[in-house]
mmCIF file of C-alpha atoms in Angstrom:
data_model
loop_
_atom_site.group_PDB
_atom_site.id
_atom_site.type_symbol
_atom_site.label_atom_id
_atom_site.label_comp_id
_atom_site.label_asym_id
_atom_site.label_seq_id
_atom_site.Cartn_x
_atom_site.Cartn_y
_atom_site.Cartn_z
ATOM 1 C CA ASP O 27 24.474 6.227 5.600
ATOM 2 C CA GLN O 28 21.622 6.830 8.036
ATOM 3 C CA GLN O 29 22.609 9.776 10.183
ATOM 4 C CA VAL O 30 19.461 9.617 12.323
ATOM 5 C CA LYS O 31 18.092 6.261 13.428
ATOM 6 C CA GLN O 32 15.015 5.156 15.265
ATOM 7 C CA ASN O 33 15.711 1.519 15.961
ATOM 8 C CA SER O 34 12.242 0.565 17.163
ATOM 9 C CA PRO O 35 9.738 0.536 14.296
ATOM 10 C CA SER O 36 6.851 0.110 16.715
ATOM 11 C CA LEU O 37 5.953 0.448 20.378
ATOM 12 C CA SER O 38 2.828 -0.628 22.239
ATOM 13 C CA VAL O 39 1.928 0.945 25.594
ATOM 14 C CA GLN O 40 -1.053 0.794 27.940
ATOM 15 C CA GLU O 41 -3.053 3.967 28.451
ATOM 16 C CA GLY O 42 -1.805 5.946 31.439
ATOM 17 C CA ARG O 43 1.692 4.469 31.341
ATOM 18 C CA ILE O 44 4.863 6.101 30.067
ATOM 19 C CA SER O 45 5.893 5.905 26.401
ATOM 20 C CA ILE O 46 9.595 6.218 25.656
ATOM 21 C CA LEU O 47 10.690 6.698 22.064
ATOM 22 C CA ASN O 48 14.377 6.612 21.239
ATOM 23 C CA CYS O 49 16.551 8.162 18.565
ATOM 24 C CA ASP O 50 20.281 7.916 17.812
ATOM 25 C CA TYR O 51 22.380 10.127 15.567
ATOM 26 C CA THR O 52 25.880 9.975 14.197
ATOM 27 C CA ASN O 53 26.598 13.491 12.945
ATOM 28 C CA SER O 54 28.213 15.609 15.663
ATOM 29 C CA MET O 55 27.372 18.761 13.684
ATOM 30 C CA PHE O 56 23.683 18.401 14.553
ATOM 31 C CA ASP O 57 22.760 21.098 17.058
ATOM 32 C CA TYR O 58 18.968 21.154 17.127
ATOM 33 C CA PHE O 59 16.625 18.213 17.455
ATOM 34 C CA LEU O 60 12.877 18.001 16.935
ATOM 35 C CA TRP O 61 10.117 15.465 17.397
ATOM 36 C CA TYR O 62 7.159 15.315 15.065
ATOM 37 C CA LYS O 63 3.975 13.268 15.228
ATOM 38 C CA LYS O 64 2.358 12.068 12.042
ATOM 39 C CA TYR O 65 -0.962 10.530 11.117
ATOM 40 C CA PRO O 66 -1.403 8.731 7.777
ATOM 41 C CA ALA O 67 -1.927 11.014 4.787
ATOM 42 C CA GLU O 68 -1.222 14.120 6.885
ATOM 43 C CA GLY O 69 1.827 16.280 7.338
ATOM 44 C CA PRO O 70 4.012 15.930 10.446
ATOM 45 C CA THR O 71 2.935 17.998 13.452
ATOM 46 C CA PHE O 72 5.658 19.615 15.545
ATOM 47 C CA LEU O 73 5.721 18.374 19.137
ATOM 48 C CA ILE O 74 8.808 19.488 20.962
ATOM 49 C CA SER O 75 12.429 20.400 20.320
ATOM 50 C CA ILE O 76 15.752 20.681 22.113
ATOM 51 C CA SER O 77 18.933 22.584 21.454
ATOM 52 C CA SER O 78 22.273 20.846 21.844
ATOM 53 C CA ILE O 79 23.162 23.189 24.717
ATOM 54 C CA LYS O 80 20.414 21.655 26.846
ATOM 55 C CA ASP O 81 19.872 18.134 28.108
ATOM 56 C CA LYS O 82 16.147 18.312 28.812
ATOM 57 C CA ASN O 83 13.087 20.167 27.583
ATOM 58 C CA GLU O 84 9.563 19.756 28.889
ATOM 59 C CA ASP O 85 6.184 20.719 27.472
ATOM 60 C CA GLY O 86 3.164 19.351 29.255
ATOM 61 C CA ARG O 87 3.080 15.575 28.914
ATOM 62 C CA PHE O 88 6.088 15.580 26.581
ATOM 63 C CA THR O 89 9.719 15.639 27.683
ATOM 64 C CA VAL O 90 12.739 15.296 25.436
ATOM 65 C CA PHE O 91 16.111 14.240 26.818
ATOM 66 C CA LEU O 92 19.396 14.706 24.985
ATOM 67 C CA ASN O 93 22.607 12.827 25.783
ATOM 68 C CA LYS O 94 25.242 14.434 23.579
ATOM 69 C CA SER O 95 28.080 12.153 24.547
ATOM 70 C CA ALA O 96 26.008 9.117 23.556
ATOM 71 C CA LYS O 97 24.460 10.937 20.563
ATOM 72 C CA HIS O 98 21.076 9.804 21.815
ATOM 73 C CA LEU O 99 17.765 11.484 22.436
ATOM 74 C CA SER O 100 14.487 10.229 23.766
ATOM 75 C CA LEU O 101 10.909 11.431 23.934
ATOM 76 C CA HIS O 102 8.884 10.622 27.044
ATOM 77 C CA ILE O 103 5.100 10.860 26.996
ATOM 78 C CA VAL O 104 3.461 10.737 30.424
ATOM 79 C CA PRO O 105 0.705 9.704 30.783
ATOM 80 C CA SER O 106 0.117 8.096 27.403
ATOM 81 C CA GLN O 107 -3.343 8.532 25.865
ATOM 82 C CA PRO O 108 -5.041 6.639 23.008
ATOM 83 C CA GLY O 109 -4.956 9.866 20.952
ATOM 84 C CA ASP O 110 -1.160 9.708 21.070
ATOM 85 C CA SER O 111 -1.247 6.706 18.733
ATOM 86 C CA ALA O 112 0.633 7.828 15.629
ATOM 87 C CA VAL O 113 4.051 7.618 13.974
ATOM 88 C CA TYR O 114 6.718 9.677 15.723
ATOM 89 C CA PHE O 115 9.732 11.025 13.858
ATOM 90 C CA CYS O 116 12.838 12.518 15.330
ATOM 91 C CA ALA O 117 14.671 15.023 13.166
ATOM 92 C CA ALA O 118 17.995 16.810 13.417
ATOM 93 C CA LYS O 119 19.343 20.051 12.043
ATOM 94 C CA GLY O 120 22.967 21.031 11.685
ATOM 95 C CA SER O 121 24.655 24.388 11.720
ATOM 96 C CA GLY O 122 25.446 25.709 8.271
ATOM 97 C CA ALA O 123 22.793 23.558 6.630
ATOM 98 C CA GLY O 124 20.018 26.113 6.561
ATOM 99 C CA ASN O 125 16.784 24.522 7.653
ATOM 100 C CA MET O 126 17.483 21.081 6.217
ATOM 101 C CA LEU O 127 16.115 18.393 8.512
ATOM 102 C CA THR O 128 17.431 14.851 8.580
ATOM 103 C CA PHE O 129 14.738 12.452 9.739
ATOM 104 C CA GLY O 130 14.790 9.089 11.434
ATOM 105 C CA GLY O 131 12.685 6.276 10.038
ATOM 106 C CA GLY O 132 9.879 6.752 12.557
ATOM 107 C CA THR O 133 8.371 4.728 15.396
ATOM 108 C CA ARG O 134 4.735 3.712 15.355
ATOM 109 C CA LEU O 135 3.248 4.187 18.828
ATOM 110 C CA MET O 136 0.070 2.348 19.773
ATOM 111 C CA VAL O 137 -1.568 3.298 23.055
ATOM 112 C CA LYS O 138 -4.099 0.710 24.154
ATOM 113 C CA PRO O 139 -7.138 1.790 26.202
ATOM 114 C CA LYS L 290 -3.085 32.134 11.736
ATOM 115 C CA ALA L 291 -3.586 29.797 8.791
ATOM 116 C CA GLY L 292 -1.161 26.908 8.511
ATOM 117 C CA VAL L 293 0.883 25.752 5.561
ATOM 118 C CA THR L 294 -1.328 24.938 2.593
ATOM 119 C CA GLN L 295 -0.494 22.693 -0.338
ATOM 120 C CA THR L 296 -2.282 22.184 -3.607
ATOM 121 C CA PRO L 297 -3.370 19.909 -5.054
ATOM 122 C CA ARG L 298 -3.838 17.319 -2.299
ATOM 123 C CA TYR L 299 -3.939 14.369 -4.697
ATOM 124 C CA LEU L 300 -2.587 13.934 -8.177
ATOM 125 C CA ILE L 301 -2.375 11.084 -10.664
ATOM 126 C CA LYS L 302 0.077 11.322 -13.549
ATOM 127 C CA THR L 303 1.591 8.922 -16.055
ATOM 128 C CA ARG L 304 5.245 8.183 -16.657
ATOM 129 C CA GLY L 305 7.037 10.820 -18.696
ATOM 130 C CA GLN L 306 4.683 13.637 -17.752
ATOM 131 C CA GLN L 307 5.662 16.567 -15.594
ATOM 132 C CA VAL L 308 3.978 17.931 -12.490
ATOM 133 C CA THR L 309 3.946 21.177 -10.522
ATOM 134 C CA LEU L 310 3.057 21.295 -6.837
ATOM 135 C CA SER L 311 2.309 24.456 -4.904
ATOM 136 C CA CYS L 312 2.916 25.508 -1.317
ATOM 137 C CA SER L 313 1.789 28.600 0.588
ATOM 138 C CA PRO L 314 3.714 29.104 3.834
ATOM 139 C CA ILE L 315 2.424 30.442 7.109
ATOM 140 C CA SER L 316 1.987 34.193 6.864
ATOM 141 C CA GLY L 317 5.283 35.931 7.611
ATOM 142 C CA HIS L 318 7.399 32.834 7.050
ATOM 143 C CA ARG L 319 10.112 33.313 4.467
ATOM 144 C CA SER L 320 11.715 29.877 4.334
ATOM 145 C CA VAL L 321 10.058 27.002 2.491
ATOM 146 C CA SER L 322 11.472 23.488 2.379
ATOM 147 C CA TRP L 323 10.270 20.478 0.433
ATOM 148 C CA TYR L 324 10.459 16.840 1.487
ATOM 149 C CA GLN L 325 9.567 13.542 -0.148
ATOM 150 C CA GLN L 326 8.126 10.686 1.879
ATOM 151 C CA THR L 327 8.146 7.138 0.510
ATOM 152 C CA PRO L 328 7.753 3.803 2.319
ATOM 153 C CA GLY L 329 11.248 2.723 1.316
ATOM 154 C CA GLN L 330 13.279 5.888 1.864
ATOM 155 C CA GLY L 331 11.317 7.654 4.587
ATOM 156 C CA LEU L 332 11.303 11.432 4.773
ATOM 157 C CA GLN L 333 13.985 12.985 2.608
ATOM 158 C CA PHE L 334 14.913 16.615 2.105
ATOM 159 C CA LEU L 335 14.539 17.931 -1.447
ATOM 160 C CA PHE L 336 15.429 21.624 -1.235
ATOM 161 C CA GLU L 337 14.964 24.836 0.718
ATOM 162 C CA TYR L 338 14.144 28.300 -0.549
ATOM 163 C CA PHE L 339 14.634 31.509 1.359
ATOM 164 C CA SER L 340 14.008 34.967 -0.038
ATOM 165 C CA GLU L 341 13.523 33.523 -3.538
ATOM 166 C CA THR L 342 16.933 31.795 -3.486
ATOM 167 C CA GLN L 343 17.639 28.102 -3.224
ATOM 168 C CA ARG L 344 19.587 27.681 -0.030
ATOM 169 C CA ASN L 345 20.066 23.932 0.110
ATOM 170 C CA LYS L 346 19.478 20.965 -2.120
ATOM 171 C CA GLY L 347 19.155 17.311 -1.192
ATOM 172 C CA ASN L 348 20.413 14.324 -3.106
ATOM 173 C CA PHE L 349 17.807 14.210 -5.875
ATOM 174 C CA PRO L 350 18.233 14.249 -9.652
ATOM 175 C CA GLY L 351 17.913 17.427 -11.661
ATOM 176 C CA ARG L 352 14.377 16.426 -12.694
ATOM 177 C CA PHE L 353 13.339 17.859 -9.339
ATOM 178 C CA SER L 354 13.367 21.636 -9.253
ATOM 179 C CA GLY L 355 11.685 24.427 -7.388
ATOM 180 C CA ARG L 356 11.270 28.129 -7.086
ATOM 181 C CA GLN L 357 10.002 30.704 -4.649
ATOM 182 C CA PHE L 358 8.080 33.852 -5.396
ATOM 183 C CA SER L 359 8.324 37.271 -3.777
ATOM 184 C CA ASN L 360 5.314 36.494 -1.550
ATOM 185 C CA SER L 361 7.212 33.400 -0.259
ATOM 186 C CA ARG L 362 4.879 30.967 -2.013
ATOM 187 C CA SER L 363 6.827 28.096 -3.534
ATOM 188 C CA GLU L 364 6.390 25.588 -6.310
ATOM 189 C CA MET L 365 8.224 22.401 -7.023
ATOM 190 C CA ASN L 366 8.355 20.741 -10.413
ATOM 191 C CA VAL L 367 9.163 17.187 -11.359
ATOM 192 C CA SER L 368 9.818 16.535 -15.033
ATOM 193 C CA THR L 369 9.804 13.218 -16.882
ATOM 194 C CA LEU L 370 8.003 11.422 -14.081
ATOM 195 C CA GLU L 371 9.076 7.921 -13.111
ATOM 196 C CA LEU L 372 7.116 5.292 -11.206
ATOM 197 C CA GLY L 373 9.472 5.786 -8.234
ATOM 198 C CA ASP L 374 8.388 9.405 -7.921
ATOM 199 C CA SER L 375 5.104 8.232 -6.411
ATOM 200 C CA ALA L 376 5.236 9.684 -2.927
ATOM 201 C CA LEU L 377 3.826 12.133 -0.442
ATOM 202 C CA TYR L 378 5.419 15.528 -1.076
ATOM 203 C CA LEU L 379 5.551 17.726 1.991
ATOM 204 C CA CYS L 380 6.195 21.411 2.261
ATOM 205 C CA ALA L 381 7.412 23.031 5.480
ATOM 206 C CA SER L 382 7.784 26.678 6.379
ATOM 207 C CA SER L 383 9.680 28.630 8.991
ATOM 208 C CA LEU L 384 10.341 32.269 9.792
ATOM 209 C CA ARG L 385 14.038 32.347 9.015
ATOM 210 C CA SER L 386 16.764 30.156 7.629
ATOM 211 C CA GLY L 387 19.991 29.136 9.265
ATOM 212 C CA THR L 388 19.263 30.129 12.853
ATOM 213 C CA VAL L 389 19.803 27.309 15.305
ATOM 214 C CA GLN L 390 16.413 27.025 16.949
ATOM 215 C CA GLU L 391 14.282 27.331 13.865
ATOM 216 C CA THR L 392 11.215 25.103 13.837
ATOM 217 C CA GLN L 393 9.569 24.019 10.626
ATOM 218 C CA TYR L 394 5.836 23.590 10.304
ATOM 219 C CA PHE L 395 4.511 21.162 7.741
ATOM 220 C CA GLY L 396 1.596 21.271 5.377
ATOM 221 C CA PRO L 397 -0.749 18.327 4.754
ATOM 222 C CA GLY L 398 1.195 17.169 1.709
ATOM 223 C CA THR L 399 0.412 16.316 -1.910
ATOM 224 C CA ARG L 400 -0.016 12.626 -2.657
ATOM 225 C CA LEU L 401 1.385 11.943 -6.145
ATOM 226 C CA LEU L 402 0.723 8.671 -7.902
ATOM 227 C CA VAL L 403 2.626 7.944 -11.106
ATOM 228 C CA LEU L 404 1.143 5.237 -13.324
#
């Protein structure tokens, strides 16, 4: 049972345009959501997070939106740069589960110059 | 501040052997979690240690174990290795455990190949 899903395995975007990566979850106990970026053979790098009490969080070019009723979150990257090309994972944490993260399967983003 | 470090970075073992991986968290961080990444199963939680106590355990067999030392450094051990244990093993650290907005920071991982 996949509690966190990223339905698009890959996404291709032109440099300068917006990249939108999506993530759906099923567990209503999740209360904190994170996005990580990962290059091959490296550990995930933290990008941005959002608490379930908010619906938007912004950090520079990165914005995360949370729609609790739809159990959906998205990461917007504006403008996209070739260096953003990587695999992006969304992760969720639930109350009472310590720091255990449940990850989605990842979306490979390719930003073309 | 130095990031999370993991040793060794690469390891080759044969079936039936055992292996120990090490993780040093960011200075001041007391929670260490371990994850396994494979092409088929993605990133999966193994266990979390906080103040030398296992706080959570994922759905892995008992061959996977870990411990944490008083300086917060952690080791994980896999006994009787199987081919399916070939994976990237990631360690993540955070300041506390159980608080809502607690972000984990990952190390570079240990790539284990079981032949």
